[in-house]
PDB file of C-alpha atoms in Angstrom:
ATOM      1  CA  MET A   1     -53.164-223.796 134.498  1.00 46.00           C
ATOM      2  CA  SER A   2     -53.654-227.289 135.866  1.00 45.00           C
ATOM      3  CA  LYS A   3     -57.122-228.700 136.387  1.00 48.00           C
ATOM      4  CA  GLU A   4     -56.667-228.821 140.146  1.00 47.00           C
ATOM      5  CA  VAL A   5     -55.772-225.142 140.393  1.00 42.00           C
ATOM      6  CA  LYS A   6     -58.718-224.237 138.170  1.00 45.00           C
ATOM      7  CA  LYS A   7     -61.076-226.195 140.383  1.00 45.00           C
ATOM      8  CA  ASP A   8     -59.707-224.474 143.460  1.00 46.00           C
ATOM      9  CA  VAL A   9     -60.266-220.993 141.861  1.00 41.00           C
ATOM     10  CA  GLU A  10     -63.854-221.871 140.878  1.00 47.00           C
ATOM     11  CA  ALA A  11     -64.560-223.252 144.308  1.00 45.00           C
ATOM     12  CA  THR A  12     -63.233-220.088 145.839  1.00 47.00           C
ATOM     13  CA  SER A  13     -65.412-217.973 143.513  1.00 45.00           C
ATOM     14  CA  GLU A  14     -68.442-220.080 144.355  1.00 45.00           C
ATOM     15  CA  LYS A  15     -67.726-219.674 148.059  1.00 47.00           C
ATOM     16  CA  LYS A  16     -67.470-215.871 147.706  1.00 48.00           C
ATOM     17  CA  THR A  17     -70.653-215.779 145.742  1.00 60.00           C
ATOM     18  CA  ALA A  18     -72.457-217.811 148.385  1.00 56.00           C
ATOM     19  CA  LYS A  19     -71.175-215.493 151.136  1.00 62.00           C
ATOM     20  CA  GLU A  20     -72.327-212.411 149.252  1.00 64.00           C
ATOM     21  CA  LEU A  21     -75.725-214.014 148.745  1.00 60.00           C
ATOM     22  CA  GLN A  22     -75.924-214.777 152.449  1.00 64.00           C
ATOM     23  CA  GLN A  23     -75.049-211.185 153.297  1.00 70.00           C
ATOM     24  CA  GLU A  24     -77.692-209.854 150.924  1.00 65.00           C
ATOM     25  CA  VAL A  25     -80.241-212.185 152.283  1.00 62.00           C
ATOM     26  CA  ALA A  26     -79.309-211.193 155.833  1.00 65.00           C
ATOM     27  CA  GLU A  27     -79.576-207.440 155.010  1.00 70.00           C
ATOM     28  CA  LYS A  28     -82.951-207.937 153.311  1.00 63.00           C
ATOM     29  CA  ALA A  29     -84.172-209.973 156.260  1.00 61.00           C
ATOM     30  CA  LYS A  30     -83.070-207.173 158.621  1.00 67.00           C
ATOM     31  CA  LYS A  31     -84.848-204.531 156.526  1.00 66.00           C
ATOM     32  CA  VAL A  32     -88.012-206.610 156.516  1.00 57.00           C
ATOM     33  CA  ALA A  33     -87.765-207.061 160.241  1.00 61.00           C
ATOM     34  CA  ASP A  34     -87.252-203.297 160.754  1.00 65.00           C
ATOM     35  CA  ALA A  35     -90.216-202.567 158.524  1.00 60.00           C
ATOM     36  CA  ALA A  36     -92.346-205.065 160.438  1.00 57.00           C
ATOM     37  CA  ASN A  37     -91.306-203.455 163.743  1.00 62.00           C
ATOM     38  CA  LYS A  38     -92.247-200.033 162.419  1.00 65.00           C
ATOM     39  CA  VAL A  39     -95.658-201.320 161.224  1.00 55.00           C
ATOM     40  CA  ALA A  40     -96.161-202.903 164.638  1.00 59.00           C
ATOM     41  CA  GLU A  41     -95.244-199.628 166.417  1.00 67.00           C
ATOM     42  CA  ALA A  42     -97.566-197.639 164.129  1.00 60.00           C
ATOM     43  CA  ALA A  43    -100.374-200.100 164.839  1.00 59.00           C
ATOM     44  CA  GLU A  44     -99.798-199.769 168.593  1.00 67.00           C
ATOM     45  CA  GLU A  45     -99.839-195.962 168.335  1.00 66.00           C
ATOM     46  CA  ALA A  46    -103.025-195.979 166.284  1.00 58.00           C
ATOM     47  CA  GLN A  47    -104.665-198.307 168.810  1.00 65.00           C
ATOM     48  CA  ALA A  48    -103.520-196.079 171.675  1.00 63.00           C
ATOM     49  CA  ASP A  49    -104.898-192.956 169.935  1.00 62.00           C
ATOM     50  CA  ALA A  50    -108.160-194.746 169.373  1.00 57.00           C
ATOM     51  CA  GLU A  51    -108.426-195.765 172.982  1.00 63.00           C
ATOM     52  CA  THR A  52    -107.563-192.179 174.086  1.00 65.00           C
ATOM     53  CA  SER A  53    -110.300-190.738 171.790  1.00 57.00           C
ATOM     54  CA  GLU A  54    -112.777-193.295 172.999  1.00 58.00           C
ATOM     55  CA  ALA A  55    -111.938-192.413 176.593  1.00 59.00           C
ATOM     56  CA  GLU A  56    -112.294-188.671 175.950  1.00 59.00           C
ATOM     57  CA  ALA A  57    -115.616-189.201 174.156  1.00 52.00           C
ATOM     58  CA  SER A  58    -116.856-191.318 177.059  1.00 59.00           C
ATOM     59  CA  GLU A  59    -115.666-188.691 179.538  1.00 61.00           C
ATOM     60  CA  GLY A  60    -117.380-185.901 177.558  1.00 53.00           C
ATOM     61  CA  ALA A  61    -120.573-187.860 177.393  1.00 52.00           C
ATOM     62  CA  GLU A  62    -120.470-188.448 181.133  1.00 59.00           C
ATOM     63  CA  THR A  63    -119.780-184.736 181.746  1.00 59.00           C
ATOM     64  CA  ALA A  64    -122.660-183.683 179.467  1.00 52.00           C
ATOM     65  CA  GLU A  65    -124.941-186.169 181.182  1.00 57.00           C
ATOM     66  CA  GLY A  66    -123.852-184.900 184.593  1.00 56.00           C
ATOM     67  CA  GLU A  67    -124.494-181.230 183.521  1.00 55.00           C
ATOM     68  CA  ALA A  68    -127.869-182.220 182.119  1.00 54.00           C
ATOM     69  CA  GLU A  69    -128.820-183.978 185.311  1.00 58.00           C
ATOM     70  CA  GLY A  70    -127.583-180.952 187.321  1.00 54.00           C
ATOM     71  CA  GLU A  71    -129.713-178.606 185.239  1.00 54.00           C
ATOM     72  CA  LYS A  72    -132.667-180.933 185.514  1.00 50.00           C
ATOM     73  CA  LYS A  73    -132.230-181.000 189.291  1.00 49.00           C
ATOM     74  CA  GLY A  74    -131.854-177.252 189.331  1.00 50.00           C
ATOM     75  CA  LEU A  75    -135.074-176.810 187.305  1.00 48.00           C
ATOM     76  CA  PHE A  76    -137.234-179.362 189.118  1.00 49.00           C
ATOM     77  CA  GLY A  77    -135.444-179.572 192.459  1.00 49.00           C
ATOM     78  CA  LYS A  78    -135.832-177.390 195.405  1.00 52.00           C
ATOM     79  CA  LYS A  79    -134.993-173.691 195.060  1.00 55.00           C
ATOM     80  CA  GLU A  80    -131.912-172.388 196.704  1.00 59.00           C
ATOM     81  CA  LYS A  81    -132.737-170.692 199.959  1.00 67.00           C
ATOM     82  CA  LYS A  82    -132.182-166.972 199.835  1.00 70.00           C
ATOM     83  CA  ASN A  83    -130.567-164.814 202.412  1.00 82.00           C
ATOM     84  CA  PRO A  84    -133.334-163.479 204.708  1.00 82.00           C
ATOM     85  CA  PHE A  85    -131.546-160.152 205.140  1.00 80.00           C
ATOM     86  CA  LYS A  86    -131.286-159.753 201.392  1.00 83.00           C
ATOM     87  CA  GLU A  87    -134.926-160.552 200.927  1.00 84.00           C
ATOM     88  CA  LYS A  88    -135.884-158.000 203.623  1.00 83.00           C
ATOM     89  CA  PHE A  89    -133.722-155.389 201.970  1.00 84.00           C
ATOM     90  CA  GLU A  90    -135.175-155.994 198.506  1.00 86.00           C
ATOM     91  CA  GLU A  91    -138.710-155.863 199.955  1.00 86.00           C
ATOM     92  CA  MET A  92    -138.006-152.539 201.754  1.00 88.00           C
ATOM     93  CA  GLN A  93    -136.315-151.104 198.633  1.00 88.00           C
ATOM     94  CA  ASP A  94    -139.335-152.095 196.495  1.00 88.00           C
ATOM     95  CA  LYS A  95    -141.701-150.395 198.952  1.00 88.00           C
ATOM     96  CA  TYR A  96    -139.556-147.273 198.993  1.00 87.00           C
ATOM     97  CA  MET A  97    -139.484-147.064 195.186  1.00 91.00           C
ATOM     98  CA  ARG A  98    -143.237-147.533 195.058  1.00 90.00           C
ATOM     99  CA  GLN A  99    -143.866-144.831 197.606  1.00 90.00           C
ATOM    100  CA  VAL A 100    -141.484-142.453 195.736  1.00 90.00           C
ATOM    101  CA  ALA A 101    -143.366-143.097 192.433  1.00 91.00           C
ATOM    102  CA  GLU A 102    -146.764-142.612 194.129  1.00 91.00           C
ATOM    103  CA  PHE A 103    -145.637-139.366 195.734  1.00 90.00           C
ATOM    104  CA  GLU A 104    -144.296-138.079 192.434  1.00 91.00           C
ATOM    105  CA  ASN A 105    -147.579-138.878 190.685  1.00 92.00           C
ATOM    106  CA  PHE A 106    -149.506-137.209 193.514  1.00 90.00           C
ATOM    107  CA  ARG A 107    -147.365-134.145 193.315  1.00 90.00           C
ATOM    108  CA  LYS A 108    -147.849-133.847 189.535  1.00 91.00           C
ATOM    109  CA  ARG A 109    -151.593-134.365 189.901  1.00 91.00           C
ATOM    110  CA  THR A 110    -151.808-131.818 192.663  1.00 90.00           C
ATOM    111  CA  ASP A 111    -149.828-129.196 190.733  1.00 90.00           C
ATOM    112  CA  LYS A 112    -152.080-129.690 187.718  1.00 88.00           C
ATOM    113  CA  GLU A 113    -155.227-129.387 189.815  1.00 89.00           C
ATOM    114  CA  LYS A 114    -153.868-126.284 191.523  1.00 87.00           C
ATOM    115  CA  ALA A 115    -153.072-124.698 188.151  1.00 86.00           C
ATOM    116  CA  GLN A 116    -156.569-125.568 186.868  1.00 84.00           C
ATOM    117  CA  MET A 117    -158.193-124.164 189.989  1.00 87.00           C
ATOM    118  CA  PHE A 118    -156.113-120.958 189.738  1.00 84.00           C
ATOM    119  CA  ASP A 119    -156.970-120.514 186.043  1.00 84.00           C
ATOM    120  CA  GLN A 120    -160.636-121.153 186.793  1.00 85.00           C
ATOM    121  CA  GLY A 121    -160.642-118.684 189.663  1.00 86.00           C
ATOM    122  CA  SER A 122    -158.884-116.035 187.558  1.00 87.00           C
ATOM    123  CA  ALA A 123    -161.270-116.559 184.676  1.00 89.00           C
ATOM    124  CA  ASN A 124    -164.247-116.082 186.988  1.00 89.00           C
ATOM    125  CA  VAL A 125    -162.811-112.804 188.350  1.00 90.00           C
ATOM    126  CA  LEU A 126    -161.789-111.525 184.968  1.00 92.00           C
ATOM    127  CA  GLU A 127    -165.191-112.393 183.461  1.00 91.00           C
ATOM    128  CA  LYS A 128    -166.843-110.107 186.045  1.00 92.00           C
ATOM    129  CA  LEU A 129    -164.666-107.240 184.873  1.00 93.00           C
ATOM    130  CA  LEU A 130    -165.844-107.531 181.231  1.00 94.00           C
ATOM    131  CA  PRO A 131    -169.099-105.622 181.845  1.00 93.00           C
ATOM    132  CA  VAL A 132    -167.000-102.753 183.269  1.00 93.00           C
ATOM    133  CA  ILE A 133    -165.077-102.663 179.997  1.00 93.00           C
ATOM    134  CA  ASP A 134    -168.384-102.729 178.070  1.00 93.00           C
ATOM    135  CA  ASN A 135    -169.656 -99.759 180.019  1.00 93.00           C
ATOM    136  CA  PHE A 136    -166.486 -97.798 179.404  1.00 91.00           C
ATOM    137  CA  GLU A 137    -166.865 -98.433 175.668  1.00 91.00           C
ATOM    138  CA  ARG A 138    -170.575 -97.413 175.709  1.00 91.00           C
ATOM    139  CA  GLY A 139    -169.801 -94.290 177.750  1.00 90.00           C
ATOM    140  CA  LEU A 140    -166.941 -93.203 175.460  1.00 90.00           C
ATOM    141  CA  ALA A 141    -169.091 -93.834 172.387  1.00 90.00           C
ATOM    142  CA  THR A 142    -171.745 -91.375 173.617  1.00 90.00           C
ATOM    143  CA  VAL A 143    -169.341 -88.500 174.145  1.00 89.00           C
ATOM    144  CA  PRO A 144    -170.140 -85.726 171.660  1.00 90.00           C
ATOM    145  CA  GLU A 145    -167.549 -84.884 169.013  1.00 87.00           C
ATOM    146  CA  ASP A 146    -166.949 -81.421 170.424  1.00 87.00           C
ATOM    147  CA  GLU A 147    -166.225 -82.852 173.927  1.00 87.00           C
ATOM    148  CA  LYS A 148    -163.924 -85.755 172.932  1.00 84.00           C
ATOM    149  CA  ASP A 149    -160.856 -83.589 173.621  1.00 86.00           C
ATOM    150  CA  SER A 150    -162.146 -82.392 177.017  1.00 91.00           C
ATOM    151  CA  PRO A 151    -160.145 -83.239 180.176  1.00 90.00           C
ATOM    152  CA  PHE A 152    -163.006 -85.437 181.405  1.00 89.00           C
ATOM    153  CA  ALA A 153    -163.081 -87.453 178.188  1.00 89.00           C
ATOM    154  CA  ASP A 154    -159.328 -87.736 178.088  1.00 90.00           C
ATOM    155  CA  GLY A 155    -159.264 -88.979 181.689  1.00 92.00           C
ATOM    156  CA  MET A 156    -161.971 -91.615 181.021  1.00 92.00           C
ATOM    157  CA  ASN A 157    -160.144 -92.737 177.907  1.00 91.00           C
ATOM    158  CA  MET A 158    -156.796 -93.065 179.765  1.00 93.00           C
ATOM    159  CA  ILE A 159    -158.552 -95.221 182.497  1.00 93.00           C
ATOM    160  CA  TYR A 160    -160.153 -97.355 179.814  1.00 93.00           C
ATOM    161  CA  LYS A 161    -156.760 -97.936 178.075  1.00 93.00           C
ATOM    162  CA  GLN A 162    -155.131 -98.685 181.388  1.00 94.00           C
ATOM    163  CA  LEU A 163    -157.738-101.292 182.241  1.00 93.00           C
ATOM    164  CA  LEU A 164    -157.310-102.938 178.816  1.00 93.00           C
ATOM    165  CA  LYS A 165    -153.507-103.039 179.385  1.00 94.00           C
ATOM    166  CA  GLN A 166    -153.941-104.698 182.764  1.00 93.00           C
ATOM    167  CA  MET A 167    -156.313-107.288 181.278  1.00 93.00           C
ATOM    168  CA  GLU A 168    -153.853-107.970 178.434  1.00 93.00           C
ATOM    169  CA  ASP A 169    -151.042-108.491 180.956  1.00 93.00           C
ATOM    170  CA  LEU A 170    -153.228-111.050 182.734  1.00 91.00           C
ATOM    171  CA  GLY A 171    -153.772-112.930 179.472  1.00 92.00           C
ATOM    172  CA  VAL A 172    -157.056-111.527 178.306  1.00 94.00           C
ATOM    173  CA  THR A 173    -157.262-110.606 174.643  1.00 93.00           C
ATOM    174  CA  PRO A 174    -160.268-109.593 172.458  1.00 94.00           C
ATOM    175  CA  ILE A 175    -161.637-111.976 169.830  1.00 94.00           C
ATOM    176  CA  GLU A 176    -161.688-110.736 166.285  1.00 92.00           C
ATOM    177  CA  ALA A 177    -165.180-111.035 164.861  1.00 92.00           C
ATOM    178  CA  ALA A 178    -166.206-108.353 162.340  1.00 90.00           C
ATOM    179  CA  GLY A 179    -165.514-109.488 158.778  1.00 90.00           C
ATOM    180  CA  LYS A 180    -164.419-112.955 159.922  1.00 92.00           C
ATOM    181  CA  GLU A 181    -166.027-116.190 158.954  1.00 92.00           C
ATOM    182  CA  PHE A 182    -168.542-117.362 161.527  1.00 94.00           C
ATOM    183  CA  ASP A 183    -166.962-119.875 163.996  1.00 93.00           C
ATOM    184  CA  PRO A 184    -169.187-121.337 166.725  1.00 92.00           C
ATOM    185  CA  ASN A 185    -166.119-121.937 168.837  1.00 94.00           C
ATOM    186  CA  PHE A 186    -165.633-118.178 169.261  1.00 95.00           C
ATOM    187  CA  HIS A 187    -168.821-116.455 167.997  1.00 95.00           C
ATOM    188  CA  ASN A 188    -172.373-116.552 169.251  1.00 94.00           C
ATOM    189  CA  ALA A 189    -174.798-115.705 166.429  1.00 93.00           C
ATOM    190  CA  VAL A 190    -177.947-113.967 167.648  1.00 93.00           C
ATOM    191  CA  MET A 191    -179.386-112.843 164.245  1.00 93.00           C
ATOM    192  CA  GLN A 192    -178.898-112.953 160.468  1.00 92.00           C
ATOM    193  CA  VAL A 193    -178.858-109.745 158.478  1.00 92.00           C
ATOM    194  CA  GLU A 194    -178.599-108.749 154.825  1.00 90.00           C
ATOM    195  CA  SER A 195    -175.131-107.332 154.003  1.00 86.00           C
ATOM    196  CA  ASP A 196    -173.397-106.081 150.935  1.00 85.00           C
ATOM    197  CA  GLU A 197    -170.045-105.832 152.651  1.00 87.00           C
ATOM    198  CA  VAL A 198    -169.381-109.449 153.611  1.00 88.00           C
ATOM    199  CA  GLU A 199    -170.271-112.807 152.123  1.00 90.00           C
ATOM    200  CA  GLU A 200    -172.893-115.182 153.470  1.00 91.00           C
ATOM    201  CA  GLY A 201    -171.729-117.006 156.548  1.00 91.00           C
ATOM    202  CA  PHE A 202    -169.423-114.175 157.610  1.00 94.00           C
ATOM    203  CA  VAL A 203    -169.867-111.818 160.613  1.00 94.00           C
ATOM    204  CA  ALA A 204    -171.557-108.684 159.429  1.00 93.00           C
ATOM    205  CA  GLN A 205    -171.795-106.885 162.800  1.00 92.00           C
ATOM    206  CA  GLU A 206    -170.300-107.377 166.248  1.00 93.00           C
ATOM    207  CA  LEU A 207    -172.886-106.684 168.905  1.00 93.00           C
ATOM    208  CA  GLN A 208    -170.784-107.484 171.950  1.00 93.00           C
ATOM    209  CA  LYS A 209    -167.056-108.029 172.050  1.00 93.00           C
ATOM    210  CA  GLY A 210    -165.761-111.475 173.019  1.00 95.00           C
ATOM    211  CA  TYR A 211    -162.547-112.219 174.980  1.00 96.00           C
ATOM    212  CA  MET A 212    -160.016-115.063 175.313  1.00 94.00           C
ATOM    213  CA  TYR A 213    -158.161-115.967 178.530  1.00 93.00           C
ATOM    214  CA  HIS A 214    -154.959-117.582 177.274  1.00 89.00           C
ATOM    215  CA  ASP A 215    -156.326-120.459 175.106  1.00 87.00           C
ATOM    216  CA  THR A 216    -159.817-120.529 176.667  1.00 90.00           C
ATOM    217  CA  VAL A 217    -162.837-118.564 175.546  1.00 93.00           C
ATOM    218  CA  LEU A 218    -163.714-116.237 178.403  1.00 93.00           C
ATOM    219  CA  ARG A 219    -166.747-114.838 176.594  1.00 94.00           C
ATOM    220  CA  HIS A 220    -168.089-115.536 173.090  1.00 94.00           C
ATOM    221  CA  SER A 221    -168.535-112.652 170.743  1.00 95.00           C
ATOM    222  CA  MET A 222    -172.202-111.756 170.170  1.00 95.00           C
ATOM    223  CA  VAL A 223    -172.541-111.289 166.405  1.00 95.00           C
ATOM    224  CA  ALA A 224    -174.924-110.882 163.464  1.00 94.00           C
ATOM    225  CA  VAL A 225    -174.188-113.152 160.574  1.00 94.00           C
ATOM    226  CA  ALA A 226    -174.738-112.223 156.938  1.00 93.00           C
ATOM    227  CA  LYS A 227    -177.276-114.341 155.047  1.00 86.00           C
TER     228      LYS A 227
END
């Protein structure tokens, strides 16, 4: 190969190499420019997000401040004027409820007083019948043994039992005393006696029978207590 042809080939190779280098440099420059654009776009987006967040925070602060001022005005400002018809209705309703409650309390108190007065009146009447029962018992106790089966004694005994039944139906019951421990709530001790049958402090003898009217003592039992 001649020297001139060789030079032409080398020159052509050098030219191709230079073109390739230029292309590579251009491609790299384009990539760098694209990357720079992307970075710029990202920076713009970040700045926009920051501005949006700052605006939202500012708006939230203003809203909170406005609400606080509204509450403050509501607390310390003038009260809202109520509807006069609603106020009148509430006032009348309150008076009505109070009157209903007062009437209910009055009714309960009156019923209780009536029951107490009725029981007191019944107790007074029944107490006056106790001496009649005592006289029946004394009279029947004096009947001789040979006359206890007589028609007169049987008739008196039947009347006595009928009277006791009516008293029991009315709530009057006798108090147990003989042989029981002395209890001042039910017994009235009038004497102390010596006794071999009961212990000291127990009722040795019942002198007069006592009676209960429901849960109230109608008459205490008159007793003799063993000492």
